CSV table of C-alpha atoms and ligand atoms in Angstrom, one decimal:
chain,number,residue,atom,x,y,z
A,24,MET,CA,-29.6,-89.7,36.9
A,25,SER,CA,-33.4,-89.5,36.5
A,26,GLU,CA,-35.2,-92.7,34.9
A,27,LYS,CA,-38.2,-90.7,34.6
A,28,ASN,CA,-39.8,-89.2,31.0
A,29,PRO,CA,-42.7,-87.7,30.8
A,30,GLN,CA,-43.5,-88.6,27.0
A,31,PRO,CA,-40.7,-90.4,24.7
A,32,VAL,CA,-39.8,-88.6,21.6
A,33,ARG,CA,-39.6,-91.8,19.3
A,34,ALA,CA,-38.7,-90.1,16.3
A,35,GLU,CA,-35.6,-89.4,17.3
A,36,VAL,CA,-34.8,-92.7,18.6
A,37,GLY,CA,-32.8,-95.4,16.0
A,38,VAL,CA,-31.6,-98.9,16.9
A,39,VAL,CA,-29.0,-100.4,15.2
A,40,LEU,CA,-30.1,-104.3,15.4
A,41,VAL,CA,-26.3,-106.4,15.0
A,42,ALA,CA,-27.1,-109.8,14.1
A,43,ALA,CA,-24.4,-110.6,11.5
A,44,GLY,CA,-22.2,-112.9,13.3
A,45,SER,CA,-21.8,-116.0,12.8
A,46,GLY,CA,-22.5,-118.0,16.5
A,47,GLN,CA,-19.5,-119.9,16.8
A,48,ARG,CA,-19.8,-120.7,20.1
A,49,LEU,CA,-23.1,-122.2,19.2
A,50,GLY,CA,-21.2,-124.2,17.1
A,51,GLN,CA,-24.4,-124.8,14.7
A,52,GLY,CA,-22.6,-124.0,11.1
A,53,ILE,CA,-25.1,-121.2,10.3
A,54,PRO,CA,-25.7,-117.6,11.6
A,55,LYS,CA,-26.9,-117.0,15.1
A,56,ALA,CA,-29.9,-115.1,14.2
A,57,ARG,CA,-30.9,-117.6,11.6
A,58,VAL,CA,-30.5,-121.0,14.6
A,59,LEU,CA,-34.6,-121.5,15.6
A,60,CYS,CA,-35.4,-121.3,19.2
A,61,GLY,CA,-39.6,-122.2,20.0
A,62,GLY,CA,-40.0,-122.9,16.2
A,63,ARG,CA,-38.6,-119.2,15.6
A,64,THR,CA,-35.2,-117.6,14.7
A,65,LEU,CA,-33.3,-115.8,17.1
A,66,LEU,CA,-33.2,-112.2,14.5
A,67,GLU,CA,-37.3,-112.2,14.8
A,68,HIS,CA,-37.8,-112.9,18.7
A,69,SER,CA,-35.2,-110.1,18.7
A,70,LEU,CA,-36.8,-107.7,16.0
A,71,GLU,CA,-40.8,-108.2,18.4
A,72,SER,CA,-38.7,-107.5,21.2
A,73,VAL,CA,-37.4,-104.3,19.9
A,74,VAL,CA,-40.6,-103.3,18.6
A,75,ALA,CA,-43.0,-104.3,21.5
A,76,SER,CA,-40.7,-101.7,23.3
A,77,GLY,CA,-42.5,-99.7,21.1
A,78,VAL,CA,-39.5,-96.7,21.4
A,79,ALA,CA,-37.8,-97.0,17.8
A,80,ALA,CA,-39.2,-95.2,14.6
A,81,SER,CA,-36.7,-96.4,12.7
A,82,VAL,CA,-34.9,-100.2,12.8
A,83,VAL,CA,-31.2,-101.0,11.3
A,84,VAL,CA,-31.1,-104.2,11.2
A,85,VAL,CA,-27.1,-105.3,10.2
A,86,LEU,CA,-26.9,-109.1,8.6
A,87,PRO,CA,-24.1,-111.4,7.6
A,88,ALA,CA,-23.7,-110.4,3.6
A,89,GLY,CA,-25.6,-112.1,1.2
A,90,ASP,CA,-28.1,-113.8,3.9
A,91,GLY,CA,-31.4,-114.8,2.3
A,92,VAL,CA,-33.2,-116.9,4.6
A,93,LEU,CA,-32.5,-113.1,7.2
A,94,SER,CA,-33.1,-110.9,4.7
A,95,ALA,CA,-36.7,-111.8,4.0
A,96,VAL,CA,-36.9,-112.1,7.8
A,97,VAL,CA,-36.1,-108.2,8.2
A,98,ASP,CA,-38.3,-108.1,5.1
A,99,ARG,CA,-41.7,-109.3,5.9
A,100,ALA,CA,-41.4,-107.6,9.2
A,101,GLY,CA,-40.7,-104.0,7.6
A,102,ARG,CA,-43.6,-104.7,5.4
A,103,ARG,CA,-46.1,-105.9,7.8
A,104,ALA,CA,-44.3,-102.5,10.6
A,105,ALA,CA,-45.0,-100.3,6.9
A,106,GLY,CA,-48.9,-101.1,7.3
A,107,VAL,CA,-49.6,-100.5,10.5
A,108,GLY,CA,-47.0,-97.4,10.7
A,109,THR,CA,-45.8,-98.2,13.1
A,110,VAL,CA,-41.5,-98.1,12.4
A,111,ARG,CA,-39.2,-98.4,9.7
A,112,ILE,CA,-37.5,-101.9,9.6
A,113,THR,CA,-34.6,-101.7,7.1
A,114,GLY,CA,-31.3,-104.5,6.3
A,115,VAL,CA,-27.5,-104.0,5.5
A,116,ALA,CA,-24.8,-106.3,5.2
A,117,GLY,CA,-22.7,-106.2,8.7
A,118,GLY,CA,-18.7,-106.5,8.5
A,119,ALA,CA,-16.4,-108.9,10.1
A,120,THR,CA,-16.7,-107.2,13.5
A,121,ARG,CA,-18.7,-106.5,15.7
A,122,ALA,CA,-17.6,-102.3,15.4
A,123,ALA,CA,-17.7,-102.8,11.4
A,124,SER,CA,-21.0,-104.2,11.6
A,125,VAL,CA,-22.5,-101.6,14.2
A,126,ARG,CA,-20.6,-99.0,11.8
A,127,ALA,CA,-22.5,-100.3,8.6
A,128,GLY,CA,-25.3,-99.4,11.2
A,129,LEU,CA,-24.9,-96.3,12.1
A,130,ASP,CA,-24.5,-95.3,8.7
A,131,ALA,CA,-27.9,-96.6,7.1
A,132,LEU,CA,-29.6,-94.9,9.9
A,133,PRO,CA,-31.6,-91.6,8.8
A,134,PRO,CA,-30.1,-88.8,9.9
A,135,SER,CA,-33.4,-87.9,11.9
A,136,ALA,CA,-31.9,-90.3,15.0
A,137,ALA,CA,-30.5,-88.1,17.2
A,138,VAL,CA,-30.6,-91.2,20.3
A,139,VAL,CA,-29.1,-94.5,18.9
A,140,LEU,CA,-30.2,-98.2,20.7
A,141,VAL,CA,-27.3,-100.6,20.0
A,142,HIS,CA,-28.9,-104.1,20.4
A,143,ASP,CA,-27.5,-107.3,19.8
A,144,ALA,CA,-30.2,-110.2,18.1
A,145,ALA,CA,-28.9,-112.6,20.3
A,146,ARG,CA,-30.2,-111.1,23.6
A,147,ALA,CA,-33.2,-112.3,21.4
A,148,LEU,CA,-35.5,-112.3,24.8
A,149,THR,CA,-34.6,-108.9,26.2
A,150,PRO,CA,-37.9,-107.1,28.0
A,151,SER,CA,-39.5,-103.7,27.1
A,152,SER,CA,-39.0,-102.4,30.1
A,153,VAL,CA,-35.0,-102.5,29.5
A,154,PHE,CA,-35.6,-100.4,26.0
A,155,GLN,CA,-37.7,-98.0,27.9
A,156,ARG,CA,-35.2,-97.8,31.3
A,157,VAL,CA,-32.6,-97.5,28.3
A,158,VAL,CA,-34.5,-94.6,26.3
A,159,ALA,CA,-35.8,-92.6,29.3
A,160,ALA,CA,-31.8,-92.6,30.9
A,161,VAL,CA,-30.6,-91.3,27.0
A,162,LEU,CA,-33.4,-88.7,26.8
A,163,ALA,CA,-32.9,-87.3,30.5
A,164,GLY,CA,-29.8,-86.1,28.7
A,165,ALA,CA,-27.2,-88.8,29.4
A,166,PRO,CA,-24.6,-89.1,26.4
A,167,ALA,CA,-24.6,-92.8,26.9
A,168,VAL,CA,-26.1,-95.7,28.8
A,169,ILE,CA,-26.1,-99.8,29.7
A,170,PRO,CA,-28.0,-102.0,31.2
A,171,VAL,CA,-26.1,-103.6,34.0
A,172,LEU,CA,-26.6,-106.5,36.9
A,173,PRO,CA,-24.7,-107.6,39.9
A,174,VAL,CA,-22.1,-110.6,38.9
A,175,VAL,CA,-22.7,-113.3,40.7
A,176,ASP,CA,-19.5,-115.3,40.6
A,177,THR,CA,-16.1,-113.9,42.1
A,178,VAL,CA,-14.0,-113.0,39.1
A,179,LYS,CA,-9.9,-113.3,39.1
A,180,VAL,CA,-7.9,-111.5,37.2
A,181,VAL,CA,-5.1,-114.7,35.5
A,182,THR,CA,-2.0,-114.2,34.2
A,183,GLY,CA,-0.4,-117.6,32.3
A,184,ASP,CA,-2.0,-120.1,34.5
A,185,VAL,CA,-1.8,-118.3,38.0
A,186,VAL,CA,-4.4,-115.9,39.6
A,187,THR,CA,-3.1,-112.5,39.7
A,188,ALA,CA,-6.4,-110.3,41.2
A,189,THR,CA,-8.9,-110.9,42.4
A,190,PRO,CA,-10.8,-107.4,41.7
A,191,ASP,CA,-13.8,-106.4,44.5
A,192,ARG,CA,-16.8,-107.9,43.4
A,193,ALA,CA,-19.4,-105.5,45.2
A,194,ALA,CA,-17.9,-102.9,42.4
A,195,LEU,CA,-18.7,-105.2,39.0
A,196,ARG,CA,-21.4,-105.3,36.9
A,197,ALA,CA,-22.3,-106.9,33.5
A,198,VAL,CA,-23.2,-105.6,31.0
A,199,GLN,CA,-26.0,-106.2,28.5
A,200,THR,CA,-27.9,-104.3,25.6
A,201,PRO,CA,-29.7,-101.9,24.3
A,202,GLN,CA,-27.1,-99.8,24.8
A,203,GLY,CA,-28.5,-96.5,24.2
A,204,PHE,CA,-26.6,-93.0,23.0
A,205,ASP,CA,-26.3,-89.5,21.9
A,206,ALA,CA,-25.8,-90.5,18.5
A,207,ARG,CA,-23.2,-88.0,17.7
A,208,ALA,CA,-20.9,-89.0,20.1
A,209,LEU,CA,-21.8,-92.9,19.2
A,210,ARG,CA,-21.0,-92.1,15.5
A,211,ALA,CA,-17.6,-89.6,17.0
A,212,ALA,CA,-16.4,-92.5,19.1
A,213,HIS,CA,-17.0,-94.8,16.2
A,214,ALA,CA,-15.0,-92.6,13.4
A,215,SER,CA,-12.1,-92.2,16.0
A,216,ALA,CA,-11.4,-96.4,16.8
A,217,THR,CA,-8.3,-96.4,16.3
A,218,ALA,CA,-6.6,-99.9,17.1
A,219,SER,CA,-8.2,-103.6,15.6
A,220,ASP,CA,-11.5,-103.7,16.4
A,221,LEU,CA,-11.0,-107.4,17.5
A,222,GLY,CA,-10.6,-105.7,21.8
A,223,VAL,CA,-13.9,-103.8,21.0
A,224,THR,CA,-16.6,-106.3,22.9
A,225,ASP,CA,-19.8,-103.3,23.6
A,226,ASP,CA,-20.4,-99.7,21.9
A,227,ALA,CA,-20.1,-98.3,26.0
A,228,MET,CA,-16.0,-99.0,25.8
A,229,LEU,CA,-15.8,-97.1,22.8
A,230,LEU,CA,-17.0,-93.9,24.9
A,231,GLU,CA,-15.5,-93.9,27.8
A,232,ALA,CA,-12.2,-94.2,25.7
A,233,GLN,CA,-13.4,-91.0,24.3
A,234,GLY,CA,-13.8,-89.8,28.3
A,235,ALA,CA,-17.7,-89.6,28.3
A,236,THR,CA,-19.6,-90.4,31.2
A,237,VAL,CA,-21.6,-94.0,31.0
A,238,HIS,CA,-24.5,-93.7,33.0
A,239,VAL,CA,-25.6,-97.0,34.1
A,240,VAL,CA,-29.9,-98.2,34.9
A,241,GLU,CA,-30.8,-101.9,35.9
A,242,GLY,CA,-30.7,-104.4,33.5
A,243,ASP,CA,-32.6,-107.4,33.4
A,244,ALA,CA,-32.4,-111.5,33.6
A,245,LEU,CA,-34.2,-112.0,30.3
A,246,ALA,CA,-31.6,-109.9,28.3
A,247,PHE,CA,-29.3,-112.6,28.9
A,248,LYS,CA,-27.4,-113.2,25.6
A,249,VAL,CA,-27.8,-116.7,23.6
A,250,THR,CA,-24.4,-117.6,23.3
A,251,THR,CA,-23.5,-121.3,24.3
A,252,PRO,CA,-25.1,-124.6,23.1
A,253,LEU,CA,-26.8,-124.3,27.6
A,254,ASP,CA,-28.3,-120.7,26.6
A,255,LEU,CA,-30.6,-121.4,23.6
A,256,VAL,CA,-31.7,-124.2,26.1
A,257,ILE,CA,-32.2,-121.9,28.6
A,258,ALA,CA,-34.2,-120.0,25.7
A,259,GLU,CA,-36.0,-122.5,24.7
A,260,ALA,CA,-37.4,-123.2,28.1
A,261,VAL,CA,-38.6,-119.1,28.6
A,262,LEU,CA,-40.4,-119.2,25.7
A,263,ALA,CA,-42.3,-122.7,26.3
A,264,GLY,CA,-43.4,-121.2,30.0
A,265,ARG,CA,-44.4,-118.0,28.7
A,266,HIS,CA,-46.6,-120.5,26.5
A,267,ALA,CA,-47.8,-121.8,29.9
A,268,GLY,CA,-48.2,-118.9,31.5
A,269,THR,CA,-45.9,-119.9,34.1
A,270,SER,CA,-43.2,-117.3,35.8
A,271,ALA,CA,-40.4,-119.0,33.5
A,272,GLY,CA,-40.8,-116.2,31.3
A,273,THR,CA,-41.7,-113.1,32.6
A,274,SER,CA,-38.7,-110.8,34.4
A,275,PRO,CA,-38.0,-109.9,37.5
A,276,GLU,CA,-40.2,-106.9,37.3
A,277,THR,CA,-43.5,-108.2,37.2
A,278,SER,CA,-42.6,-111.3,39.2
A,279,PRO,CA,-40.5,-109.1,42.1
A,280,ALA,CA,-41.0,-112.0,44.6
A,281,ALA,CA,-38.6,-114.3,42.1
A,282,LEU,CA,-35.2,-112.4,42.8
A,283,PRO,CA,-35.5,-110.5,45.9
A,284,GLY,CA,-33.8,-106.8,47.0
A,285,ILE,CA,-31.2,-107.6,43.3
A,286,SER,CA,-30.8,-104.0,41.7
A,287,ALA,CA,-28.3,-102.7,39.7
A,288,GLY,CA,-26.8,-100.7,42.1
A,289,THR,CA,-27.1,-103.6,45.3
A,290,PRO,CA,-24.9,-106.8,44.8
A,291,PRO,CA,-26.4,-109.5,46.7
A,292,GLU,CA,-24.8,-110.9,49.4
A,293,ILE,CA,-23.8,-114.8,48.8
B,28,CTP,N1,-22.2,-109.7,15.3
B,28,CTP,C1,-22.4,-109.2,14.1
B,28,CTP,N2,-21.2,-108.7,13.6
B,28,CTP,C2,-20.3,-109.6,13.8
B,28,CTP,C3,-19.9,-109.8,14.9
B,28,CTP,C4,-21.0,-110.5,15.6
B,28,CTP,O1,-24.0,-108.3,14.5
B,28,CTP,N3,-19.5,-109.6,12.9
B,28,CTP,C5,-23.6,-109.2,16.6
B,28,CTP,C6,-23.9,-110.8,16.7
B,28,CTP,O2,-25.3,-110.9,15.6
B,28,CTP,C7,-24.5,-110.6,18.2
B,28,CTP,C8,-24.0,-109.6,18.7
B,28,CTP,O3,-23.3,-109.0,17.6
B,28,CTP,O4,-26.5,-111.1,18.1
B,28,CTP,C9,-23.0,-110.2,19.8
B,28,CTP,O5,-22.1,-111.1,19.0
B,28,CTP,P1,-21.6,-112.4,20.1
B,28,CTP,O6,-22.6,-112.8,20.7
B,28,CTP,O7,-20.7,-112.9,19.6
B,28,CTP,O8,-22.0,-113.1,18.8
B,28,CTP,P2,-21.6,-114.5,17.1
B,28,CTP,O9,-20.2,-113.6,17.4
B,28,CTP,O10,-22.3,-114.7,16.2
B,28,CTP,O11,-21.1,-115.2,18.3
B,28,CTP,P3,-19.6,-115.9,18.4
B,28,CTP,O12,-18.6,-115.2,18.7
B,28,CTP,O13,-19.9,-116.7,19.0
B,28,CTP,O14,-19.1,-116.4,17.0
B,29,MG,MG1,-18.8,-112.9,19.0
């Protein structure tokens, strides 16, 4: 799969930014998108990274129903973007599961969006390069594209309290967002998702169930998902590093020496 694309056709690309989760594991008692990091909400950081990537003509932000604070964030960002005529940003209420929230976002996207990126607002510091790699691969013809990183831990299959298998780590990848799709394929996959949404942890698995080929591109350590209190500490440190101009806030692409030899396709020897 070539990642080269002569000229991204931005008008075709819509982003569903899912931010309707409750943030149970972060444990702050407020929706995760509203949690402050470096003095701004996680939603503000993630919206900024989506807009800065320059890939999308429209962004639908999926919010917890009735959340006035987050609606105001979206309205402000929408007005600012409209002022410079770059991207159309709107909000919509989410559902009880991530998959339901994605469907709400898809329903609110303009039909002109032939390519859809689904992105977790919790991956608030995702670099532009990840968005651009994913979009380029979809525009080059892949129906589904996900950013991945090598797995650093050994992973076991456990039943009860007994290990039943150890998959070959070299074949495993940790999966991030944004995930990019041909819009029709993604809509069809969501429409025919049958079982409970609860086991649906990403959108690519719905396309896999339909027999679609899912391609991978290289992810980025900075696209990590803020899930636990430790992740929030790390995100704060990254932002502080950016502010101070240290390498803590840069991705491996901008500081190649930081993670020598690591790419999506070649897990490092550890
Ligand atoms: N999400 C959503 N609607 C839901 C559940 C999740 O839009 N009903 C979004 C979250 O806002 C987040 C992304 O999906 O940006 C990934 O979900 P996760 O990290 O699990 O966030 P939460 O569900 O908020 O966290 P937790 O599972 O700890 O409650
Ligand atoms: Mg969750």
